[in-house]
Amino acid sequence: MPGKTPAEAFDLYAKPLKAVLGCLTRETLLRTPIPDSEDQNGNALQRFFFVKSPVLLKDSGLAFDFSHYFRIVWNGETSTYRVKTISYTYEIEDEATRHEILAFHWEPDSPRSRVKTPHLHLGFALRDKSLPFHNKAHIPSGRVPVEDVVSFLISDLQVTPLNSDWSAVIAAARHSFMNQKTW
Amino acid sequence: MSTPGMALDLDPTVPEATREELIAAFDHTATRYLGISGDEFLRRFDAHEIPDLNDLRVRKVLDRIDLVRPARIR
């Protein structure tokens, strides 16, 4: 959703995101500009993160590692700003072993990632084991909004949400996201 | 496309991390996955003393190194 100012565009992007993550954790979501990351127009890359990441997920034995990069960009055609997602990694770990179970990655510009398209990793924790959850669990694929991952954690992996209206929070955030996504 | 007025004064919905929070985040990750401090990880990294940079737990720490050092551009 575009904004008339960078702050407005950021607010429209960040508020639903923060609300969705708030269904899982009370950790404070922070952001930081990445030094020396300005694009040709001077827009710094920024990162959302939690200090104590991965965050523990209630009643599940799971932990969630969240990393999300974005830029605020100017659209000269509409004279508005919008927030553009640059990359993400959403990873689900077994808290006891600290082994990764599932990882949703999209890092098209990362020099360390050979695969530039969105993808899902079945993690180390699954090697030589039967699945630690029902084999009919609906694993999202393609480019995955974090709203879908949070919904998956609660609905399929039995994470206890921290607020009773989690479904409405996610639905509202998904609606906002669908209105502003460019893919 | 040029971007006017990019001196950002963003909504405090998601606050910008302090230097101390960035260091704490990196330290937390290094301690969780490798059992060493963030400073010690950086020392070993600079000295090429980390044997396998593709080890999954090392990569977890490297994924957060841009919190404390200029970035690899993503």
mmCIF file of N, CA, C and O in Angstrom, chain B residues 26-45 49-50 58 61:
data_model
loop_
_atom_site.group_PDB
_atom_site.id
_atom_site.type_symbol
_atom_site.label_atom_id
_atom_site.label_comp_id
_atom_site.label_asym_id
_atom_site.label_seq_id
_atom_site.Cartn_x
_atom_site.Cartn_y
_atom_site.Cartn_z
ATOM 1 N N PHE B 26 23.627 -10.184 17.751
ATOM 2 C CA PHE B 26 24.674 -11.011 17.147
ATOM 3 C C PHE B 26 25.298 -11.935 18.192
ATOM 4 O O PHE B 26 25.558 -13.113 17.927
ATOM 5 N N ASP B 27 25.503 -11.401 19.367
ATOM 6 C CA ASP B 27 26.077 -12.201 20.452
ATOM 7 C C ASP B 27 25.145 -13.369 20.807
ATOM 8 O O ASP B 27 25.602 -14.495 21.022
ATOM 9 N N HIS B 28 23.856 -13.095 20.838
ATOM 10 C CA HIS B 28 22.873 -14.142 21.157
ATOM 11 C C HIS B 28 22.969 -15.291 20.154
ATOM 12 O O HIS B 28 22.955 -16.469 20.527
ATOM 13 N N THR B 29 23.083 -14.949 18.878
ATOM 14 C CA THR B 29 23.120 -15.979 17.839
ATOM 15 C C THR B 29 24.403 -16.806 17.919
ATOM 16 O O THR B 29 24.365 -18.037 17.815
ATOM 17 N N ALA B 30 25.527 -16.118 18.092
ATOM 18 C CA ALA B 30 26.802 -16.849 18.182
ATOM 19 C C ALA B 30 26.815 -17.781 19.395
ATOM 20 O O ALA B 30 27.293 -18.918 19.315
ATOM 21 N N THR B 31 26.260 -17.306 20.491
ATOM 22 C CA THR B 31 26.233 -18.122 21.702
ATOM 23 C C THR B 31 25.291 -19.309 21.531
ATOM 24 O O THR B 31 25.619 -20.440 21.899
ATOM 25 N N ARG B 32 24.139 -19.059 20.937
ATOM 26 C CA ARG B 32 23.142 -20.128 20.775
ATOM 27 C C ARG B 32 23.659 -21.258 19.895
ATOM 28 O O ARG B 32 23.510 -22.431 20.222
ATOM 29 N N TYR B 33 24.269 -20.900 18.777
ATOM 30 C CA TYR B 33 24.605 -21.934 17.797
ATOM 31 C C TYR B 33 26.029 -22.462 17.921
ATOM 32 O O TYR B 33 26.309 -23.589 17.522
ATOM 33 N N LEU B 34 26.930 -21.651 18.458
ATOM 34 C CA LEU B 34 28.334 -22.084 18.500
ATOM 35 C C LEU B 34 28.923 -22.071 19.899
ATOM 36 O O LEU B 34 30.049 -22.540 20.096
ATOM 37 N N GLY B 35 28.202 -21.524 20.848
ATOM 38 C CA GLY B 35 28.699 -21.505 22.223
ATOM 39 C C GLY B 35 29.846 -20.544 22.443
ATOM 40 O O GLY B 35 30.628 -20.715 23.392
ATOM 41 N N ILE B 36 29.968 -19.557 21.578
ATOM 42 C CA ILE B 36 31.005 -18.530 21.755
ATOM 43 C C ILE B 36 30.347 -17.160 21.646
ATOM 44 O O ILE B 36 29.238 -17.026 21.130
ATOM 45 N N SER B 37 31.054 -16.151 22.118
ATOM 46 C CA SER B 37 30.492 -14.803 22.052
ATOM 47 C C SER B 37 30.545 -14.278 20.620
ATOM 48 O O SER B 37 31.282 -14.800 19.765
ATOM 49 N N GLY B 38 29.802 -13.227 20.385
ATOM 50 C CA GLY B 38 29.859 -12.587 19.079
ATOM 51 C C GLY B 38 31.246 -12.046 18.787
ATOM 52 O O GLY B 38 31.754 -12.180 17.660
ATOM 53 N N ASP B 39 31.871 -11.452 19.783
ATOM 54 C CA ASP B 39 33.233 -10.931 19.591
ATOM 55 C C ASP B 39 34.210 -12.055 19.238
ATOM 56 O O ASP B 39 35.086 -11.878 18.382
ATOM 57 N N GLU B 40 34.058 -13.183 19.907
ATOM 58 C CA GLU B 40 34.962 -14.289 19.632
ATOM 59 C C GLU B 40 34.723 -14.847 18.233
ATOM 60 O O GLU B 40 35.680 -15.222 17.524
ATOM 61 N N PHE B 41 33.462 -14.891 17.827
ATOM 62 C CA PHE B 41 33.186 -15.342 16.454
ATOM 63 C C PHE B 41 33.873 -14.416 15.448
ATOM 64 O O PHE B 41 34.513 -14.889 14.499
ATOM 65 N N LEU B 42 33.745 -13.117 15.651
ATOM 66 C CA LEU B 42 34.354 -12.167 14.715
ATOM 67 C C LEU B 42 35.873 -12.307 14.704
ATOM 68 O O LEU B 42 36.508 -12.214 13.647
ATOM 69 N N ARG B 43 36.439 -12.539 15.875
ATOM 70 C CA ARG B 43 37.904 -12.723 15.933
ATOM 71 C C ARG B 43 38.316 -13.947 15.129
ATOM 72 O O ARG B 43 39.250 -13.892 14.312
ATOM 73 N N ARG B 44 37.605 -15.065 15.342
ATOM 74 C CA ARG B 44 37.947 -16.297 14.611
ATOM 75 C C ARG B 44 37.677 -16.140 13.112
ATOM 76 O O ARG B 44 38.429 -16.651 12.286
ATOM 77 N N PHE B 45 36.619 -15.442 12.789
ATOM 78 C CA PHE B 45 36.277 -15.228 11.374
ATOM 79 C C PHE B 45 37.380 -14.429 10.686
ATOM 80 O O PHE B 45 37.851 -14.792 9.601
ATOM 81 N N GLU B 49 39.837 -18.796 11.233
ATOM 82 C CA GLU B 49 39.902 -19.948 12.131
ATOM 83 C C GLU B 49 38.583 -20.718 12.209
ATOM 84 O O GLU B 49 38.434 -21.594 13.055
ATOM 85 N N ILE B 50 37.645 -20.369 11.367
ATOM 86 C CA ILE B 50 36.388 -21.116 11.342
ATOM 87 C C ILE B 50 36.493 -22.122 10.197
ATOM 88 O O ILE B 50 36.562 -21.741 9.026
ATOM 89 N N VAL B 58 27.194 -22.311 11.597
ATOM 90 C CA VAL B 58 28.033 -21.149 11.252
ATOM 91 C C VAL B 58 27.260 -20.198 10.345
ATOM 92 O O VAL B 58 27.298 -18.976 10.509
ATOM 93 N N VAL B 61 25.024 -17.851 12.096
ATOM 94 C CA VAL B 61 25.713 -16.689 12.658
ATOM 95 C C VAL B 61 26.085 -15.706 11.541
ATOM 96 O O VAL B 61 25.892 -14.491 11.679
#
